[in-house]
Coordinates of N, CA and C in Angstrom, one line a residue:
M166 N 6.5 15.2 13.6 CA 5.6 15.0 14.8 C 5.2 13.6 14.7
R167 N 5.1 12.9 15.9 CA 4.7 11.5 16.0 C 3.5 11.4 16.8
K168 N 2.5 10.6 16.4 CA 1.3 10.4 17.1 C 1.1 8.9 17.2
S169 N 0.7 8.4 18.4 CA 0.4 7.0 18.6 C -1.1 6.9 18.3
V170 N -1.4 6.0 17.3 CA -2.8 5.8 17.0 C -3.1 4.3 16.9
D171 N -3.9 3.7 17.7 CA -4.2 2.3 17.7 C -2.9 1.4 17.7
G172 N -1.9 1.8 18.5 CA -0.7 1.0 18.5 C 0.3 1.3 17.5
S173 N 0.0 2.1 16.5 CA 0.9 2.4 15.4 C 1.3 3.9 15.6
E174 N 2.4 4.3 15.0 CA 2.8 5.6 15.0 C 2.7 6.3 13.6
L175 N 2.3 7.5 13.6 CA 2.3 8.3 12.4 C 3.4 9.3 12.5
A176 N 4.4 9.3 11.6 CA 5.4 10.3 11.6 C 5.1 11.3 10.6
V177 N 4.8 12.6 11.0 CA 4.4 13.6 10.1 C 5.3 14.8 10.2
D178 N 5.8 15.3 9.1 CA 6.8 16.4 9.1 C 6.1 17.7 8.9
D179 N 4.9 17.9 9.6 CA 4.2 19.2 9.6 C 4.1 19.9 8.2
G180 N 3.9 19.1 7.2 CA 3.7 19.7 5.9 C 4.9 20.0 5.1
V181 N 6.1 19.8 5.7 CA 7.3 20.0 4.9 C 8.0 18.6 4.8
G182 N 8.4 18.3 3.6 CA 9.1 17.0 3.4 C 8.1 15.9 3.3
E183 N 8.5 14.7 3.8 CA 7.6 13.6 3.6 C 7.1 13.0 5.0
A184 N 6.1 12.3 4.9 CA 5.5 11.6 6.1 C 5.5 10.1 5.8
R185 N 5.8 9.4 6.9 CA 5.8 7.9 6.7 C 5.1 7.2 7.8
V186 N 4.5 6.1 7.5 CA 3.9 5.3 8.6 C 4.9 4.3 9.1
E187 N 5.0 4.2 10.4 CA 5.9 3.2 11.0 C 5.0 2.3 11.9
T188 N 5.1 1.0 11.7 CA 4.3 0.1 12.5 C 5.1 -1.0 13.1
V189 N 4.5 -1.7 14.0 CA 5.2 -2.8 14.7 C 5.3 -3.9 13.6
E190 N 6.4 -4.6 13.5 CA 6.6 -5.7 12.6 C 6.7 -7.0 13.2
T191 N 6.2 -8.0 12.6 CA 6.4 -9.4 13.0 C 7.1 -10.0 11.8
A192 N 8.4 -10.4 12.0 CA 9.1 -11.0 10.9 C 9.3 -12.5 10.9
A193 N 9.2 -13.1 9.8 CA 9.5 -14.5 9.7 C 10.5 -14.7 8.6
E194 N 11.4 -15.6 8.7 CA 12.4 -15.8 7.7 C 11.9 -16.8 6.6
N195 N 12.2 -16.6 5.4 CA 11.9 -17.5 4.3 C 12.9 -17.4 3.3
E196 N 13.7 -18.4 3.1 CA 14.8 -18.5 2.1 C 15.8 -17.3 2.3
G197 N 16.0 -17.0 3.6 CA 17.0 -15.9 3.9 C 16.5 -14.5 3.8
H198 N 15.2 -14.3 3.5 CA 14.7 -12.9 3.4 C 13.7 -12.7 4.4
Q199 N 13.5 -11.4 4.8 CA 12.5 -11.1 5.8 C 11.1 -10.8 5.2
F200 N 10.1 -11.4 5.8 CA 8.7 -11.1 5.3 C 8.1 -10.4 6.5
A201 N 7.6 -9.2 6.3 CA 7.1 -8.4 7.4 C 5.5 -8.4 7.3
N202 N 4.9 -8.7 8.4 CA 3.4 -8.5 8.5 C 3.2 -7.3 9.4
K203 N 2.6 -6.3 9.0 CA 2.5 -5.0 9.7 C 1.1 -4.9 10.3
T204 N 1.1 -4.3 11.5 CA -0.2 -4.0 12.2 C -0.9 -2.9 11.5
P205 N -2.2 -2.8 11.6 CA -3.0 -1.8 10.9 C -2.6 -0.4 11.3
S206 N -2.6 0.5 10.4 CA -2.3 1.9 10.6 C -3.6 2.7 10.5
T207 N -4.0 3.4 11.5 CA -5.2 4.1 11.5 C -4.9 5.6 11.2
L208 N -5.6 6.1 10.2 CA -5.4 7.5 9.8 C -6.4 8.4 10.4
M209 N -6.0 9.5 10.9 CA -6.9 10.5 11.5 C -7.5 11.3 10.3
Q210 N -8.6 11.9 10.4 CA -9.3 12.5 9.3 C -8.5 13.6 8.6
T211 N -7.6 14.3 9.3 CA -6.9 15.3 8.6 C -5.5 14.9 8.2
N212 N -5.1 13.7 8.4 CA -3.8 13.2 8.1 C -3.7 12.7 6.6
A213 N -2.6 13.0 6.0 CA -2.2 12.3 4.7 C -0.8 11.9 4.9
I214 N -0.5 10.7 4.4 CA 0.9 10.2 4.6 C 1.4 9.7 3.2
Q215 N 2.7 9.4 3.1 CA 3.2 8.7 2.0 C 3.6 7.3 2.4
F216 N 3.1 6.4 1.7 CA 3.4 5.0 1.9 C 4.3 4.5 0.8
R217 N 5.5 4.0 1.1 CA 6.5 3.7 0.1 C 7.1 2.3 0.2
S218 N 7.5 1.8 -0.9 CA 8.2 0.5 -0.9 C 9.5 0.7 -0.2
E219 N 10.0 -0.4 0.3 CA 11.3 -0.4 1.0 C 12.4 0.1 0.0
N220 N 13.3 1.0 0.5 CA 14.4 1.6 -0.3 C 14.0 2.6 -1.3
Y221 N 12.7 2.9 -1.5 CA 12.2 3.9 -2.5 C 13.0 5.2 -2.2
P222 N 13.4 5.9 -3.3 CA 13.3 5.6 -4.7 C 14.3 4.7 -5.3
A223 N 15.3 4.2 -4.4 CA 16.2 3.1 -4.9 C 15.4 1.8 -5.1
N224 N 16.0 0.9 -5.8 CA 15.2 -0.4 -6.1 C 14.9 -1.1 -4.8
Y225 N 13.7 -1.8 -4.8 CA 13.3 -2.7 -3.7 C 14.2 -3.9 -3.8
L226 N 14.1 -4.7 -2.8 CA 14.9 -6.0 -2.7 C 14.2 -7.1 -3.4
P227 N 15.0 -8.1 -3.9 CA 14.4 -9.2 -4.5 C 13.7 -10.1 -3.5
D228 N 12.8 -10.9 -4.0 CA 12.1 -11.9 -3.1 C 11.4 -11.2 -1.9
T229 N 10.8 -10.1 -2.2 CA 10.1 -9.3 -1.2 C 8.6 -9.8 -1.1
S230 N 8.1 -9.9 0.1 CA 6.6 -10.2 0.2 C 6.2 -9.5 1.5
C231 N 5.3 -8.5 1.4 CA 4.8 -7.8 2.6 C 3.4 -7.4 2.4
T232 N 2.7 -7.3 3.5 CA 1.3 -6.9 3.5 C 1.1 -5.8 4.6
N233 N 0.5 -4.7 4.2 CA 0.2 -3.6 5.1 C -1.3 -3.4 5.1
Q234 N -1.9 -3.1 6.2 CA -3.3 -2.9 6.4 C -3.6 -1.5 6.8
F235 N -4.6 -0.8 6.2 CA -4.9 0.6 6.5 C -6.4 0.7 6.9
D236 N -6.7 1.5 7.9 CA -8.0 1.7 8.4 C -8.1 3.2 8.7
S237 N -9.3 3.7 8.8 CA -9.5 5.1 9.1 C -10.8 5.3 9.9
S238 N -10.8 6.4 10.7 CA -12.0 6.8 11.5 C -12.9 7.7 10.7
S239 N -12.4 8.1 9.5 CA -13.2 9.0 8.6 C -14.2 8.1 7.7
D240 N -14.7 8.7 6.7 CA -15.7 8.0 5.8 C -15.0 7.1 4.8
G241 N -13.7 6.9 4.9 CA -13.0 6.0 4.0 C -11.6 6.4 3.8
I242 N -10.9 5.8 2.9 CA -9.5 6.1 2.6 C -9.3 6.2 1.1
T243 N -8.5 7.2 0.6 CA -8.1 7.3 -0.8 C -6.6 7.1 -0.9
F244 N -6.2 6.3 -1.9 CA -4.8 6.1 -2.2 C -4.5 6.7 -3.6
E245 N -3.5 7.5 -3.6 CA -3.1 8.2 -4.9 C -1.6 7.8 -5.2
F246 N -1.5 7.1 -6.4 CA -0.1 6.7 -6.8 C 0.7 7.9 -7.3
T247 N 1.7 8.3 -6.6 CA 2.6 9.4 -7.1 C 3.7 8.8 -7.9
S248 N 4.0 7.5 -7.7 CA 5.0 6.8 -8.6 C 4.7 5.3 -8.4
F249 N 4.9 4.6 -9.5 CA 4.8 3.1 -9.5 C 5.7 2.5 -10.6
S250 N 6.7 1.7 -10.2 CA 7.5 1.1 -11.2 C 7.9 -0.3 -10.6
A251 N 7.4 -1.4 -11.3 CA 7.8 -2.7 -10.8 C 8.0 -3.6 -12.1
E252 N 8.7 -4.7 -11.9 CA 9.0 -5.5 -13.1 C 7.7 -6.1 -13.6
W253 N 7.4 -5.8 -14.9 CA 6.2 -6.1 -15.5 C 6.0 -7.6 -15.6
L254 N 4.8 -8.1 -15.2 CA 4.4 -9.5 -15.2 C 5.1 -10.4 -14.2
H255 N 5.9 -9.8 -13.3 CA 6.6 -10.6 -12.3 C 6.4 -10.1 -10.9
D256 N 6.5 -8.8 -10.7 CA 6.3 -8.2 -9.4 C 5.0 -7.5 -9.4
F257 N 4.3 -7.4 -8.3 CA 3.0 -6.9 -8.3 C 2.5 -6.3 -6.9
L258 N 1.5 -5.4 -7.0 CA 0.9 -4.8 -5.9 C -0.6 -5.1 -6.0
V259 N -1.2 -5.5 -4.9 CA -2.7 -5.8 -4.9 C -3.3 -5.2 -3.7
F260 N -4.5 -4.5 -3.9 CA -5.3 -4.0 -2.9 C -6.4 -5.0 -2.6
R261 N -6.8 -5.2 -1.4 CA -7.9 -6.1 -1.0 C -8.7 -5.4 0.0
D262 N -10.1 -5.3 -0.3 CA -11.0 -4.6 0.7 C -11.5 -5.7 1.7
L263 N -12.3 -5.2 2.6 CA -12.8 -6.0 3.7 C -13.6 -7.2 3.1
D264 N -14.3 -7.1 2.0 CA -15.1 -8.1 1.4 C -14.3 -9.1 0.5
G265 N -13.0 -8.9 0.4 CA -12.2 -9.7 -0.4 C -12.1 -9.4 -1.9
N266 N -12.6 -8.2 -2.2 CA -12.4 -7.7 -3.6 C -11.0 -7.2 -3.9
D267 N -10.4 -7.5 -5.0 CA -9.1 -7.2 -5.3 C -9.0 -6.2 -6.4
F268 N -7.9 -5.4 -6.4 CA -7.5 -4.5 -7.5 C -6.0 -4.6 -7.6
G269 N -5.5 -4.7 -8.9 CA -4.1 -4.8 -9.1 C -3.7 -6.1 -9.6
G270 N -2.4 -6.4 -9.5 CA -1.9 -7.7 -9.9 C -0.7 -7.5 -10.9
Y271 N -0.4 -8.6 -11.6 CA 0.7 -8.5 -12.6 C 0.3 -7.7 -13.8
G272 N 1.2 -7.0 -14.4 CA 0.9 -6.2 -15.6 C 0.5 -4.8 -15.3
C273 N 0.7 -4.3 -14.0 CA 0.3 -2.9 -13.7 C 1.4 -1.9 -13.7
S274 N 2.6 -2.3 -13.9 CA 3.7 -1.4 -13.8 C 3.6 -0.2 -14.7
W275 N 3.9 0.9 -14.2 CA 4.0 2.2 -14.8 C 2.6 2.8 -15.1
I276 N 1.5 2.0 -15.3 CA 0.2 2.6 -15.7 C -0.5 3.1 -14.5
L277 N 0.0 2.8 -13.3 CA -0.8 3.2 -12.1 C -0.4 4.6 -11.6
T278 N 0.7 5.2 -12.1 CA 1.1 6.5 -11.6 C 0.0 7.5 -12.0
G279 N -0.5 8.3 -11.0 CA -1.6 9.2 -11.2 C -2.9 8.6 -10.8
T280 N -3.0 7.3 -10.7 CA -4.3 6.7 -10.4 C -4.7 6.9 -8.9
R281 N -6.0 7.2 -8.7 CA -6.6 7.3 -7.4 C -7.6 6.2 -7.2
L282 N -7.5 5.6 -6.0 CA -8.4 4.5 -5.6 C -9.0 4.9 -4.3
S283 N -10.3 4.9 -4.1 CA -10.9 5.2 -2.9 C -11.8 4.1 -2.4
F284 N -11.8 3.9 -1.1 CA -12.5 2.8 -0.4 C -13.4 3.4 0.7
A285 N -14.7 3.2 0.6 CA -15.7 3.7 1.6 C -15.4 3.0 2.9
S286 N -15.8 3.6 4.0 CA -15.5 3.0 5.4 C -16.1 1.6 5.5
S287 N -17.2 1.3 4.8 CA -17.8 0.0 4.9 C -16.9 -1.1 4.3
R288 N -15.9 -0.7 3.6 CA -15.0 -1.7 3.0 C -13.6 -1.7 3.7
L289 N -13.5 -1.0 4.8 CA -12.2 -1.0 5.5 C -12.2 -2.1 6.6
P290 N -11.0 -2.6 6.9 CA -9.7 -2.1 6.5 C -9.4 -2.6 5.1
V291 N -8.4 -1.9 4.5 CA -7.9 -2.2 3.2 C -6.4 -2.8 3.4
S292 N -6.2 -3.9 2.7 CA -4.8 -4.5 2.8 C -4.1 -4.3 1.5
I293 N -2.9 -4.0 1.5 CA -2.0 -3.8 0.3 C -0.9 -4.9 0.4
H294 N -0.8 -5.7 -0.6 CA 0.2 -6.7 -0.7 C 1.1 -6.4 -1.8
F295 N 2.5 -6.4 -1.5 CA 3.5 -6.3 -2.6 C 4.3 -7.5 -2.6
N296 N 4.6 -8.0 -3.8 CA 5.5 -9.2 -4.0 C 6.4 -9.0 -5.1
S297 N 7.7 -9.4 -4.9 CA 8.7 -9.3 -6.0 C 9.4 -10.7 -6.1
D298 N 9.8 -11.0 -7.3 CA 10.6 -12.2 -7.5 C 12.1 -11.9 -7.3
D299 N 12.9 -12.8 -7.8 CA 14.4 -12.7 -7.6 C 15.1 -12.2 -8.8
S300 N 14.4 -11.7 -9.9 CA 15.2 -11.4 -11.1 C 15.5 -9.9 -11.2
V301 N 14.5 -9.1 -11.6 CA 14.7 -7.7 -11.8 C 14.0 -6.9 -10.7
E302 N 14.6 -5.8 -10.2 CA 14.0 -5.0 -9.2 C 13.9 -3.6 -9.8
E303 N 12.9 -2.9 -9.5 CA 12.6 -1.5 -10.0 C 12.6 -0.6 -8.7
S304 N 12.2 0.7 -8.9 CA 12.1 1.6 -7.8 C 11.0 1.4 -6.9
G305 N 9.9 0.7 -7.3 CA 8.8 0.4 -6.4 C 7.7 1.5 -6.5
F306 N 7.2 1.9 -5.4 CA 6.1 2.8 -5.4 C 6.1 3.8 -4.3
S307 N 5.4 4.9 -4.5 CA 5.1 5.9 -3.5 C 3.6 6.2 -3.7
I308 N 2.9 6.1 -2.6 CA 1.4 6.2 -2.6 C 1.0 7.2 -1.5
A309 N 0.3 8.3 -1.9 CA -0.2 9.2 -0.9 C -1.5 8.5 -0.3
V310 N -1.6 8.4 1.0 CA -2.7 7.8 1.7 C -3.5 9.0 2.4
I311 N -4.7 9.2 1.9 CA -5.5 10.3 2.4 C -6.8 9.8 3.1
A312 N -7.0 10.3 4.3 CA -8.2 9.9 5.0 C -9.4 10.6 4.3
G313 N -10.4 9.8 4.0 CA -11.6 10.4 3.3 C -11.9 9.6 2.1
Y314 N -13.2 9.5 1.8 CA -13.8 8.7 0.7 C -14.1 9.7 -0.5
D315 N -13.6 9.3 -1.7 CA -13.9 10.0 -2.9 C -14.7 9.2 -3.8
P316 N -16.0 9.3 -3.9 CA -16.9 8.4 -4.7 C -16.5 8.4 -6.2
Q317 N -16.0 9.5 -6.7 CA -15.6 9.5 -8.1 C -14.5 8.6 -8.4
N318 N -13.7 8.2 -7.4 CA -12.6 7.3 -7.6 C -12.7 6.0 -6.9
D319 N -14.0 5.6 -6.7 CA -14.2 4.3 -6.0 C -13.5 3.2 -6.7
F320 N -12.8 2.3 -6.0 CA -12.0 1.3 -6.6 C -12.8 0.4 -7.5
Q321 N -14.1 0.2 -7.2 CA -14.9 -0.7 -8.0 C -15.2 -0.1 -9.4
N322 N -15.0 1.2 -9.6 CA -15.2 1.8 -10.9 C -13.9 1.8 -11.7
S323 N -12.8 1.3 -11.1 CA -11.5 1.3 -11.7 C -11.3 0.0 -12.5
D324 N -10.6 0.0 -13.6 CA -10.3 -1.2 -14.3 C -9.0 -1.8 -13.6
S325 N -9.2 -3.1 -13.2 CA -8.0 -3.8 -12.7 C -7.0 -4.0 -13.8
C326 N -5.7 -3.7 -13.6 CA -4.7 -3.7 -14.6 C -4.0 -5.1 -14.8
G327 N -4.4 -6.1 -14.0 CA -3.7 -7.3 -14.1 C -4.5 -8.4 -13.4
T328 N -3.8 -9.6 -13.3 CA -4.4 -10.7 -12.6 C -3.9 -10.8 -11.2
P329 N -4.8 -10.6 -10.2 CA -4.3 -10.6 -8.8 C -4.0 -12.0 -8.2
R330 N -3.3 -12.8 -9.0 CA -2.9 -14.1 -8.5 C -1.8 -14.0 -7.5
D331 N -1.6 -15.0 -6.7 CA -0.6 -15.0 -5.7 C -0.8 -13.9 -4.6
F332 N -2.0 -13.5 -4.4 CA -2.3 -12.6 -3.3 C -2.3 -13.5 -2.0
Y333 N -1.4 -13.3 -1.2 CA -1.2 -14.2 0.0 C -2.3 -13.9 1.0
E334 N -2.8 -14.9 1.6 CA -3.7 -14.7 2.7 C -2.9 -14.2 3.9
F335 N -3.5 -13.3 4.7 CA -2.8 -12.8 5.9 C -3.6 -12.8 7.1

């Protein structure tokens, strides 16, 4: 099922299989690779989607840099890592809330699987930036994105697993 929400489409497989967010992309070339800036995806209160790295579960591409922004009409958004595998100390994923607070960075590979991060509506939208270098590629990530705030898993109560350097402004 597809729904148009704030200019983005949510593709939902009615509870069977997977759901993906598709958004309008603006691409710019850099050293022969595509860098995609995506428009915000707004989640309805009852929707949950899977947000995945390109090619998941196959390896992501080298020299990847992309930022996705999520917003919700509910009381917040919760992200649950169902899988995360990236080259340790070289490739990274960083969350940034409305106030510029970061979670993630280098050194997070494998330890994020099972982690839940929740952002209250006052901190939305949340941007997620993924960056990879040109050496080793892994399977990337699959994150369940759930509309709703879970105070027990507020991202400010979570230990950041790395240094969020090189988080590109968007």
